[in-house]
CSV table of C-alpha atoms and ligand atoms in Angstrom, one decimal:
chain,number,residue,atom,x,y,z
A,163,MET,CA,72.9,63.5,95.3
A,164,THR,CA,74.6,61.7,92.5
A,165,ASP,CA,78.2,62.2,91.5
A,166,ASN,CA,76.8,63.4,88.1
A,167,LYS,CA,74.8,66.3,89.7
A,168,ARG,CA,77.5,67.3,91.9
A,169,SER,CA,80.1,68.0,89.2
A,170,SER,CA,77.7,70.6,88.1
A,171,PHE,CA,79.7,73.5,87.3
A,172,THR,CA,80.4,74.0,83.6
A,173,GLY,CA,84.1,73.8,83.9
A,174,GLN,CA,86.4,76.4,85.3
A,175,ILE,CA,84.5,79.6,84.5
A,176,GLY,CA,81.4,78.4,86.0
A,177,PHE,CA,83.2,77.5,89.3
A,178,VAL,CA,85.2,80.6,89.5
A,179,LEU,CA,82.0,82.7,88.8
A,180,ALA,CA,80.1,81.0,91.3
A,181,ALA,CA,82.6,81.2,94.1
A,182,ALA,CA,83.4,84.8,93.2
A,183,GLY,CA,79.7,85.6,93.2
A,184,SER,CA,79.5,84.2,96.8
A,185,ALA,CA,82.8,86.0,97.9
A,186,VAL,CA,82.1,89.5,96.4
A,187,GLY,CA,79.1,91.0,98.2
A,188,LEU,CA,78.4,93.3,101.1
A,189,GLY,CA,81.4,91.9,102.9
A,190,ASN,CA,83.6,93.8,100.4
A,191,ILE,CA,81.5,96.9,99.9
A,192,TRP,CA,79.9,97.5,103.4
A,193,ARG,CA,81.8,95.7,105.7
A,194,PHE,CA,85.5,96.2,104.7
A,195,PRO,CA,85.4,100.0,104.4
A,196,TYR,CA,83.7,100.5,107.8
A,197,LEU,CA,86.3,98.3,109.5
A,198,ALA,CA,89.3,100.1,107.8
A,199,ALA,CA,87.7,103.3,108.8
A,200,LYS,CA,87.1,102.2,112.4
A,201,ASP,CA,90.7,100.9,112.7
A,202,ASN,CA,92.0,104.0,111.1
A,203,GLY,CA,93.1,102.6,107.7
A,204,GLY,CA,96.9,101.9,107.0
A,205,LEU,CA,97.5,99.0,109.5
A,206,PHE,CA,94.2,97.4,108.6
A,207,ILE,CA,95.0,97.2,104.9
A,208,LEU,CA,98.4,96.2,105.3
A,209,LEU,CA,97.4,93.2,107.7
A,210,TYR,CA,94.6,92.3,105.5
A,211,ILE,CA,96.7,92.0,102.3
A,212,ILE,CA,99.3,90.0,104.3
A,213,LEU,CA,96.6,87.6,105.7
A,214,ALA,CA,94.8,87.4,102.2
A,215,VAL,CA,97.8,85.9,100.6
A,216,THR,CA,98.7,83.7,103.5
A,217,PHE,CA,95.6,82.7,105.5
A,218,GLY,CA,93.1,83.3,102.8
A,219,PHE,CA,95.0,81.2,100.3
A,220,ALA,CA,95.6,78.4,102.8
A,221,LEU,CA,92.0,78.4,104.0
A,222,LEU,CA,90.4,78.6,100.5
A,223,THR,CA,92.7,75.9,99.1
A,224,THR,CA,92.0,73.6,102.0
A,225,GLU,CA,88.3,73.9,101.9
A,226,ILE,CA,87.9,73.6,98.2
A,227,ALA,CA,90.1,70.6,98.1
A,228,ILE,CA,88.4,68.8,101.0
A,229,GLY,CA,85.0,69.5,98.9
A,230,ARG,CA,86.3,68.0,95.8
A,231,LYS,CA,88.2,65.2,97.4
A,232,THR,CA,85.2,63.9,99.4
A,233,LYS,CA,82.4,64.9,97.1
A,234,GLN,CA,80.2,65.7,100.0
A,235,SER,CA,78.4,68.7,101.8
A,236,PRO,CA,80.2,70.1,104.7
A,237,LEU,CA,78.1,68.3,107.1
A,238,THR,CA,79.7,65.1,106.3
A,239,ALA,CA,82.8,66.0,104.4
A,240,TYR,CA,85.1,66.6,107.5
A,241,GLY,CA,83.9,63.3,109.0
A,242,LYS,CA,85.0,61.5,105.9
A,243,ILE,CA,88.5,62.9,106.1
A,244,ASN,CA,88.7,61.7,109.8
A,245,LYS,CA,85.6,60.3,111.8
A,246,LYS,CA,86.7,62.4,114.9
A,247,PHE,CA,86.3,65.7,113.1
A,248,LYS,CA,82.8,65.3,112.2
A,249,GLY,CA,81.7,68.0,114.5
A,250,ILE,CA,83.4,70.7,112.4
A,251,GLY,CA,80.7,70.2,109.8
A,252,THR,CA,77.9,71.2,112.3
A,253,LEU,CA,79.8,74.1,113.7
A,254,ALA,CA,80.5,75.3,110.2
A,255,THR,CA,76.7,75.0,109.4
A,256,LEU,CA,75.9,77.2,112.2
A,257,VAL,CA,77.8,80.1,110.7
A,258,PRO,CA,75.5,81.0,107.7
A,259,VAL,CA,72.5,80.4,110.2
A,260,LEU,CA,73.7,83.4,112.2
A,261,ILE,CA,74.8,85.4,109.1
A,262,LEU,CA,71.7,85.2,106.9
A,263,PRO,CA,69.3,87.4,109.0
A,264,TYR,CA,71.6,90.2,109.4
A,265,TYR,CA,72.8,90.0,105.8
A,266,CYS,CA,69.3,90.3,104.6
A,267,THR,CA,68.8,93.3,107.0
A,268,ILE,CA,71.7,95.3,105.4
A,269,GLY,CA,70.7,94.0,102.0
A,270,GLY,CA,67.4,95.8,102.8
A,271,TRP,CA,69.1,99.0,103.7
A,272,VAL,CA,70.7,98.8,100.3
A,273,LEU,CA,67.4,98.3,98.5
A,274,LYS,CA,66.0,101.2,100.4
A,275,TYR,CA,68.7,103.4,99.2
A,276,PHE,CA,68.3,102.2,95.6
A,277,VAL,CA,64.7,103.1,95.7
A,278,ASP,CA,65.5,106.5,96.9
A,279,PHE,CA,67.9,107.0,94.2
A,280,ALA,CA,65.5,105.5,91.7
A,281,THR,CA,62.7,107.8,92.7
A,282,GLY,CA,64.9,110.9,92.5
A,283,LYS,CA,65.1,111.3,96.3
A,284,GLY,CA,68.7,110.1,96.6
A,285,PHE,CA,69.9,113.7,97.8
A,286,ASP,CA,67.6,113.4,100.9
A,287,ALA,CA,69.9,110.5,101.9
A,288,ALA,CA,72.8,113.0,102.2
A,289,ALA,CA,71.4,114.9,104.9
A,290,ASP,CA,72.8,114.3,108.5
A,291,GLY,CA,70.8,112.0,110.5
A,292,TYR,CA,69.0,110.5,107.5
A,293,PHE,CA,70.5,106.9,108.0
A,294,THR,CA,69.8,106.7,111.8
A,295,GLY,CA,66.4,108.2,111.1
A,296,TYR,CA,65.7,105.3,108.6
A,297,ILE,CA,66.9,102.3,110.7
A,298,THR,CA,65.2,103.6,113.8
A,299,GLN,CA,61.8,103.5,112.1
A,300,GLN,CA,60.0,100.4,113.1
A,301,ILE,CA,58.1,99.2,109.8
A,302,GLN,CA,60.1,100.3,106.6
A,303,PRO,CA,63.4,98.5,107.5
A,304,ILE,CA,61.5,95.3,108.2
A,305,ILE,CA,59.6,95.6,104.9
A,306,PHE,CA,62.8,96.2,102.9
A,307,MET,CA,64.7,93.3,104.8
A,308,LEU,CA,61.5,90.9,103.8
A,309,ILE,CA,61.9,92.0,100.1
A,310,PHE,CA,65.6,91.2,100.1
A,311,LEU,CA,64.9,87.9,101.9
A,312,GLY,CA,62.1,87.1,99.4
A,313,ILE,CA,64.3,87.6,96.3
A,314,THR,CA,66.9,85.4,97.8
A,315,ALA,CA,64.4,82.8,98.8
A,316,PHE,CA,62.6,82.8,95.5
A,317,ILE,CA,65.9,82.1,93.6
A,318,ILE,CA,66.7,79.2,96.2
A,319,TYR,CA,63.1,77.7,95.6
A,320,CYS,CA,63.4,77.9,91.8
A,321,GLY,CA,67.0,76.7,91.8
A,322,VAL,CA,67.8,79.1,89.1
A,323,ASN,CA,71.2,80.1,90.5
A,324,LYS,CA,72.9,79.4,87.2
A,325,GLY,CA,71.1,82.4,85.5
A,326,ILE,CA,72.0,84.5,88.2
A,327,GLU,CA,75.6,83.7,87.9
A,328,LYS,CA,75.6,84.4,84.2
A,329,LEU,CA,74.2,87.7,84.8
A,330,SER,CA,76.9,88.4,87.5
A,331,LYS,CA,79.4,87.9,84.6
A,332,ILE,CA,78.1,91.1,83.1
A,333,LEU,CA,77.1,93.0,86.3
A,334,MET,CA,80.3,92.5,88.2
A,335,PRO,CA,82.7,94.2,85.8
A,336,ILE,CA,80.2,97.0,85.7
A,337,LEU,CA,80.2,97.3,89.5
A,338,LEU,CA,84.0,97.4,89.4
A,339,VAL,CA,84.1,100.2,86.9
A,340,LEU,CA,81.7,102.2,88.8
A,341,ILE,CA,83.7,101.7,92.1
A,342,LEU,CA,86.7,102.7,90.5
A,343,GLY,CA,85.1,105.8,88.9
A,344,ILE,CA,83.6,106.8,92.2
A,345,SER,CA,86.9,106.2,94.1
A,346,ILE,CA,88.7,108.6,91.7
A,347,TYR,CA,86.1,111.2,92.2
A,348,SER,CA,86.3,110.7,95.9
A,349,LEU,CA,90.1,111.6,95.9
A,350,THR,CA,89.2,114.9,94.3
A,351,LEU,CA,86.8,116.1,97.0
A,352,ASN,CA,87.5,118.7,99.6
A,353,TYR,CA,85.5,120.3,102.3
A,354,THR,CA,85.6,123.1,104.8
A,355,ASP,CA,83.9,122.4,108.1
A,356,GLU,CA,82.3,124.7,110.6
A,357,ALA,CA,85.7,125.1,112.4
A,358,GLY,CA,87.2,126.3,109.3
A,359,ILE,CA,89.2,123.3,108.8
A,360,THR,CA,89.7,122.1,105.1
A,361,ARG,CA,90.2,118.4,104.4
A,362,THR,CA,91.0,116.9,101.1
A,363,GLY,CA,90.4,113.5,99.5
A,364,LEU,CA,94.0,113.1,99.2
A,365,ASP,CA,94.6,113.6,103.0
A,366,GLY,CA,92.0,110.8,103.3
A,367,LEU,CA,93.8,108.7,100.9
A,368,LYS,CA,97.0,109.0,103.3
A,369,ILE,CA,94.8,107.9,106.2
A,370,TYR,CA,93.5,104.9,104.2
A,371,LEU,CA,96.8,103.6,102.9
A,372,VAL,CA,99.7,104.7,105.2
A,373,PRO,CA,99.9,102.9,108.6
A,374,ASP,CA,100.4,105.2,111.5
A,375,PHE,CA,102.8,103.3,113.4
A,376,LYS,CA,103.6,105.9,116.0
A,377,ASN,CA,100.1,105.7,117.5
A,378,ILE,CA,100.0,101.8,117.6
A,379,THR,CA,99.7,100.1,121.0
A,380,LEU,CA,99.7,96.3,121.4
A,381,LYS,CA,95.9,96.5,122.1
A,382,THR,CA,95.1,98.5,118.9
A,383,PHE,CA,97.4,96.0,117.0
A,384,PHE,CA,95.6,93.0,118.2
A,385,VAL,CA,92.1,94.4,117.7
A,386,THR,CA,93.2,95.5,114.1
A,387,LEU,CA,94.6,92.0,113.4
A,388,MET,CA,91.4,90.5,114.8
A,389,ASP,CA,89.1,92.6,112.7
A,390,ALA,CA,91.2,91.8,109.6
A,391,MET,CA,91.1,88.2,110.1
A,392,GLY,CA,87.3,88.1,110.8
A,393,GLN,CA,86.8,90.3,107.7
A,394,LEU,CA,88.9,87.8,105.6
A,395,PHE,CA,86.9,84.8,106.7
A,396,PHE,CA,83.6,86.6,106.0
A,397,SER,CA,84.8,88.1,102.6
A,398,ILE,CA,86.2,84.8,101.0
A,399,SER,CA,83.3,83.0,102.5
A,400,VAL,CA,85.6,80.4,104.4
A,401,SER,CA,84.9,78.7,107.5
A,402,MET,CA,81.1,78.1,107.0
A,403,GLY,CA,81.0,75.1,104.7
A,404,ILE,CA,80.2,77.1,101.5
A,405,MET,CA,83.4,76.6,99.8
A,406,ILE,CA,83.3,72.9,100.7
A,407,ALA,CA,80.0,72.7,98.9
A,408,TYR,CA,81.3,74.5,96.1
A,409,GLY,CA,84.3,72.3,96.0
A,410,SER,CA,82.3,69.2,95.8
A,411,TYR,CA,80.5,70.6,92.7
A,412,VAL,CA,83.9,71.2,90.9
A,413,GLY,CA,85.0,68.6,88.2
A,414,ASP,CA,88.2,66.7,88.8
A,415,LYS,CA,89.9,68.3,85.6
A,416,THR,CA,89.4,71.9,86.7
A,417,ASN,CA,92.6,73.7,87.7
A,418,LEU,CA,92.0,74.5,91.3
A,419,MET,CA,95.2,76.6,92.0
A,420,LYS,CA,94.4,78.9,89.1
A,421,SER,CA,90.9,79.3,90.0
A,422,ILE,CA,91.7,80.0,93.6
A,423,LYS,CA,94.1,82.7,92.6
A,424,GLN,CA,91.3,84.4,90.5
A,425,ILE,CA,88.8,84.4,93.3
A,426,GLU,CA,91.3,85.7,95.8
A,427,ILE,CA,92.6,88.5,93.5
A,428,PHE,CA,89.1,89.7,92.4
A,429,ASP,CA,87.8,89.6,95.8
A,430,THR,CA,90.6,91.6,97.3
A,431,ILE,CA,90.4,94.1,94.6
A,432,VAL,CA,86.9,94.8,95.1
A,433,ALA,CA,87.4,95.4,98.8
A,434,LEU,CA,90.3,97.7,98.5
A,435,LEU,CA,88.7,99.7,96.0
A,436,ALA,CA,85.4,99.8,97.9
A,437,GLY,CA,87.4,101.1,100.8
A,438,LEU,CA,89.1,103.7,98.5
A,439,MET,CA,85.6,104.9,97.6
A,440,ILE,CA,84.3,105.3,101.1
A,441,VAL,CA,87.1,105.9,103.7
A,442,PRO,CA,88.7,109.2,102.1
A,443,ALA,CA,85.2,110.7,101.6
A,444,VAL,CA,84.3,109.9,105.2
A,445,PHE,CA,87.4,111.8,106.3
A,446,VAL,CA,86.6,114.7,103.9
A,447,PHE,CA,83.1,115.2,105.3
A,448,MET,CA,83.2,114.0,108.7
A,449,GLY,CA,86.9,114.0,109.9
A,450,LYS,CA,88.5,111.3,112.2
A,451,ASP,CA,85.4,111.4,114.5
A,452,GLY,CA,83.1,110.2,111.6
A,453,MET,CA,85.4,107.2,110.8
A,454,SER,CA,84.3,105.2,113.7
A,455,ALA,CA,80.6,105.1,112.5
A,456,GLY,CA,80.4,101.3,112.1
A,457,PRO,CA,77.9,99.4,110.1
A,458,GLY,CA,76.2,102.7,108.8
A,459,LEU,CA,79.2,104.1,107.4
A,460,MET,CA,78.6,103.5,103.7
A,461,PHE,CA,75.0,104.7,104.1
A,462,VAL,CA,76.0,107.8,105.6
A,463,SER,CA,79.2,108.7,103.5
A,464,LEU,CA,78.3,107.7,100.0
A,465,PRO,CA,75.2,109.9,99.5
A,466,LYS,CA,77.1,112.9,100.5
A,467,VAL,CA,79.7,111.8,97.8
A,468,PHE,CA,76.9,111.5,95.1
A,469,SER,CA,75.1,114.6,96.1
A,470,ASN,CA,78.4,116.6,95.7
A,471,MET,CA,78.6,115.3,92.1
A,472,GLY,CA,75.5,117.4,91.2
A,473,THR,CA,72.8,116.0,88.8
A,474,ALA,CA,74.9,113.2,87.6
A,475,GLY,CA,75.1,111.9,91.1
A,476,ASN,CA,71.6,110.7,91.2
A,477,VAL,CA,72.2,108.6,88.1
A,478,ILE,CA,75.5,107.2,89.5
A,479,GLY,CA,74.0,106.6,92.9
A,480,PHE,CA,71.2,104.7,91.2
A,481,ALA,CA,73.5,102.4,89.2
A,482,PHE,CA,75.7,102.0,92.1
A,483,PHE,CA,73.1,100.7,94.6
A,484,LEU,CA,71.6,98.4,91.8
A,485,MET,CA,74.9,96.8,91.2
A,486,VAL,CA,75.5,96.3,95.0
A,487,ILE,CA,72.0,94.7,95.3
A,488,PHE,CA,73.2,92.2,92.7
A,489,ALA,CA,76.5,91.5,94.3
A,490,ALA,CA,74.6,91.0,97.6
A,491,ILE,CA,72.1,88.7,96.2
A,492,THR,CA,74.7,86.4,94.5
A,493,SER,CA,76.3,86.2,98.1
A,494,SER,CA,72.9,85.8,99.9
A,495,ILE,CA,71.8,83.0,97.9
A,496,SER,CA,75.0,81.3,98.7
A,497,VAL,CA,74.5,81.7,102.5
A,498,MET,CA,70.9,80.4,102.3
A,499,GLU,CA,71.9,77.6,100.0
A,500,ALA,CA,74.5,76.4,102.5
A,501,ILE,CA,71.8,76.1,105.2
A,502,VAL,CA,69.2,74.6,102.9
A,503,SER,CA,71.4,71.9,101.4
A,504,SER,CA,72.6,70.9,105.0
A,505,ILE,CA,69.1,70.4,106.0
A,506,MET,CA,68.2,68.5,102.8
A,507,ASP,CA,71.3,66.4,103.6
A,508,ARG,CA,70.8,65.8,107.1
A,509,TYR,CA,67.0,65.3,107.6
A,510,GLY,CA,66.5,64.2,103.9
A,511,PHE,CA,63.8,67.0,103.4
A,512,SER,CA,62.9,68.3,100.0
A,513,ARG,CA,64.4,71.5,98.8
A,514,LYS,CA,61.0,73.3,99.3
A,515,LYS,CA,60.6,72.1,102.7
A,516,SER,CA,64.2,72.9,103.9
A,517,ALA,CA,63.9,76.3,102.0
A,518,THR,CA,60.5,77.1,104.0
A,519,ILE,CA,62.0,76.2,107.2
A,520,VAL,CA,65.0,78.5,106.6
A,521,LEU,CA,62.8,81.2,105.4
A,522,LEU,CA,60.5,81.1,108.4
A,523,TYR,CA,63.6,81.2,110.7
A,524,THR,CA,65.0,84.1,108.9
A,525,ILE,CA,61.9,86.2,108.8
A,526,VAL,CA,61.7,85.8,112.6
A,527,VAL,CA,65.4,86.7,113.5
A,528,GLY,CA,65.6,89.1,110.5
A,529,ILE,CA,62.8,91.1,112.2
A,530,ILE,CA,64.4,90.9,115.6
A,531,VAL,CA,67.6,92.4,114.0
A,532,CYS,CA,65.6,95.3,112.5
A,533,LEU,CA,64.0,96.0,115.8
A,534,GLY,CA,67.3,96.0,117.4
A,535,TYR,CA,67.5,99.7,116.4
A,536,ASN,CA,64.3,100.7,118.1
A,537,VAL,CA,62.1,98.4,120.2
A,538,PHE,CA,64.9,96.2,121.3
A,539,TYR,CA,67.5,99.0,121.3
A,540,PHE,CA,70.6,98.7,123.7
A,541,GLU,CA,74.3,99.3,123.8
A,542,ILE,CA,76.8,97.0,124.7
A,543,THR,CA,80.6,97.3,124.1
A,544,LEU,CA,82.3,94.3,122.4
A,545,PRO,CA,85.8,93.2,123.4
A,546,ASN,CA,86.9,94.8,120.0
A,547,GLY,CA,85.8,98.2,121.3
A,548,SER,CA,82.8,98.7,119.1
A,549,VAL,CA,79.5,99.5,120.6
A,550,ALA,CA,77.1,96.9,119.6
A,551,GLN,CA,73.3,96.5,118.7
A,552,ILE,CA,71.8,92.9,117.8
A,553,LEU,CA,73.3,93.1,114.3
A,554,ASP,CA,76.7,93.6,115.4
A,555,ILE,CA,76.5,90.9,118.1
A,556,LEU,CA,75.4,88.2,115.5
A,557,ASP,CA,78.3,89.6,113.2
A,558,TYR,CA,80.8,89.3,116.1
A,559,ILE,CA,79.9,85.8,117.2
A,560,SER,CA,80.1,84.5,113.7
A,561,ASN,CA,82.9,86.4,112.3
A,562,ASN,CA,85.3,86.5,115.4
A,563,ILE,CA,84.3,83.4,117.3
A,564,PHE,CA,82.8,80.7,115.2
A,565,MET,CA,84.7,81.2,112.1
A,566,PRO,CA,88.1,81.1,113.7
A,567,LEU,CA,87.1,78.2,115.6
A,568,VAL,CA,86.2,76.2,112.5
A,569,ALA,CA,89.4,77.4,110.9
A,570,LEU,CA,91.4,76.2,113.9
A,571,LEU,CA,89.9,72.8,113.8
A,572,THR,CA,90.3,72.5,110.1
A,573,CYS,CA,93.8,73.4,110.5
A,574,VAL,CA,94.3,70.8,113.2
A,575,LEU,CA,92.6,68.1,110.9
A,576,ILE,CA,94.6,68.9,107.9
A,577,GLY,CA,98.0,70.0,109.4
A,578,TRP,CA,98.5,67.1,112.0
A,579,VAL,CA,95.8,64.4,111.5
A,580,ALA,CA,95.3,64.0,107.8
A,581,LYS,CA,98.4,65.9,106.9
A,582,PRO,CA,98.8,68.8,104.3
A,583,LYS,CA,99.6,66.4,101.5
A,584,THR,CA,95.9,65.4,101.6
A,585,VAL,CA,95.2,69.0,100.2
A,586,ILE,CA,98.2,69.4,98.1
A,587,GLU,CA,97.8,66.1,96.3
A,588,GLU,CA,94.0,66.9,95.6
A,589,ALA,CA,95.0,70.5,94.3
A,590,THR,CA,97.6,69.2,92.0
A,591,LYS,CA,96.3,66.1,90.8
A,592,ASN,CA,96.4,67.2,87.0
A,593,GLY,CA,100.0,68.2,87.4
A,594,GLU,CA,99.4,71.7,88.5
A,595,LYS,CA,102.0,73.6,90.3
A,596,PHE,CA,101.2,74.3,94.0
A,597,SER,CA,103.1,77.7,94.1
A,598,ARG,CA,103.1,78.5,97.8
A,599,LYS,CA,103.6,75.1,99.1
A,600,GLY,CA,106.1,76.0,101.9
A,601,THR,CA,104.0,78.8,103.0
A,602,TYR,CA,100.8,76.6,102.9
A,603,ILE,CA,102.4,73.8,105.1
A,604,ALA,CA,103.9,76.3,107.8
A,605,MET,CA,100.3,78.1,107.7
A,606,VAL,CA,98.0,75.1,108.4
A,607,LYS,CA,100.5,73.3,110.7
A,608,PHE,CA,101.6,76.4,112.9
A,609,ILE,CA,100.9,80.0,112.1
A,610,ILE,CA,97.2,79.9,111.6
A,611,PRO,CA,96.4,77.7,114.8
A,612,ALA,CA,98.8,79.8,117.0
A,613,LEU,CA,97.4,83.2,115.8
A,614,ILE,CA,93.8,81.9,116.1
A,615,LEU,CA,94.2,80.8,119.4
A,616,ILE,CA,95.5,84.0,120.6
A,617,LEU,CA,92.8,86.0,118.9
A,618,LEU,CA,90.1,83.8,120.2
A,619,PHE,CA,91.2,84.3,123.6
A,620,GLN,CA,91.2,87.9,123.0
A,621,ALA,CA,87.6,87.6,121.3
A,622,VAL,CA,86.1,86.0,124.1
A,623,GLY,CA,87.6,88.4,126.6
A,624,LEU,CA,90.1,85.9,128.2
A,625,LEU,CA,93.1,87.8,127.2
A,626,LYS,CA,93.1,91.4,128.1
A,627,LEU,CA,95.5,93.7,126.3
B,786,LIG,N1,81.5,86.7,101.3
B,786,LIG,C1,80.2,87.5,101.3
B,786,LIG,C2,80.6,88.8,101.3
B,786,LIG,O1,81.6,89.3,101.1
B,786,LIG,C3,79.4,87.0,102.3
B,786,LIG,C4,79.2,85.7,102.7
B,786,LIG,C5,79.2,85.4,104.0
B,786,LIG,C6,78.9,84.8,101.7
B,786,LIG,C7,79.1,84.1,104.3
B,786,LIG,C8,78.6,83.5,102.1
B,786,LIG,C9,78.7,83.2,103.4
B,786,LIG,O2,79.7,89.7,101.3
């Protein structure tokens, strides 16, 4: 690719929009709330916010700066900083390969719910057992997954990402307003169960926000920390080469520091609000037991919230799932593009050929993921305590093993081999202020590597707490 084509973002706004489009997606709306609920709120939220302003900031800055400095794709960018570290590129490219099939599966679930609400059948989805009944079907989930994948692939084939980004400038604020409105409504809910116990939205809010320090053990602390860290990587799209690729498209005049702050803030706000919309409502309708539902959480609890709203609920549900589809598509195109562009760079294939290879692969693995809930059903318990099917295993390997490993190696490269000044100088080359410099250096040199090492040992079961 020529340099000209690389700096293809139209300035600051274009870059922030594209990066935020990649960052804000199912991770924020589907993944964050179910982890927050599983880990009982409070502590998870606290750790996530602390990690976002330290870890998240450091990793995002590092990757975008590496991208802009080297002007290369992740496959070769690490090697350009230091030859010995070339391997990180390959490892980072594997992450989106693992993510894409299951991301499309969940995208398919969202699509199905959207169709339900669009055809006035949204309230059926509020019935107990609807979600499980749906994913255990063999054919429909595959069809919806394929449609979601088809839309993603179509955009990648045509290279029309730019138009999608412009559209997301209008749709993202609408999504935010909807989430905010639904969250406020959730807090007004109350429900009395068969045992005669009444739970309110405000009780749920307390669980969501206030850490319950009394019941924390070392083990739950580490599991929560690991979940929060994996979630952060996934949510800001780091440790998988995507932000390096985006960094390589950024013009030299763009103020990186300011852009990074905007991306970080927007991504975190959407996640926190999505949790606010879902977690208290789960507590109201299903009590503490319902909170460990896992990946299905949003699909189980939101229809109940919408049906509680009465007639308006169908329209709001319709609008909500539509916006989520958009947020998911702007992310899934970045996941697919990461793989496609790596294949193009590595093997010199055309865009069409690379995209076709990725498409075929994703169809096969995507179908296997869908069948994981029926034909290939099994239950295995992961080191973080959740009972997993194929989707969860792919998610766990990518978020809790591969991404931390990529982050660890990147920190060794920047913290010790190339030195933090490589990134700091790149990020401040137009005289910008690097506002969290001390934190940044301490993070990449010591804190991130140390913490990741502990968590990795735990993730692979070597450290038992
Ligand atoms: N960050 C995206 C989200 O929160 C997901 C994603 C993962 C995007 C990996 C790109 C790469 O949904």
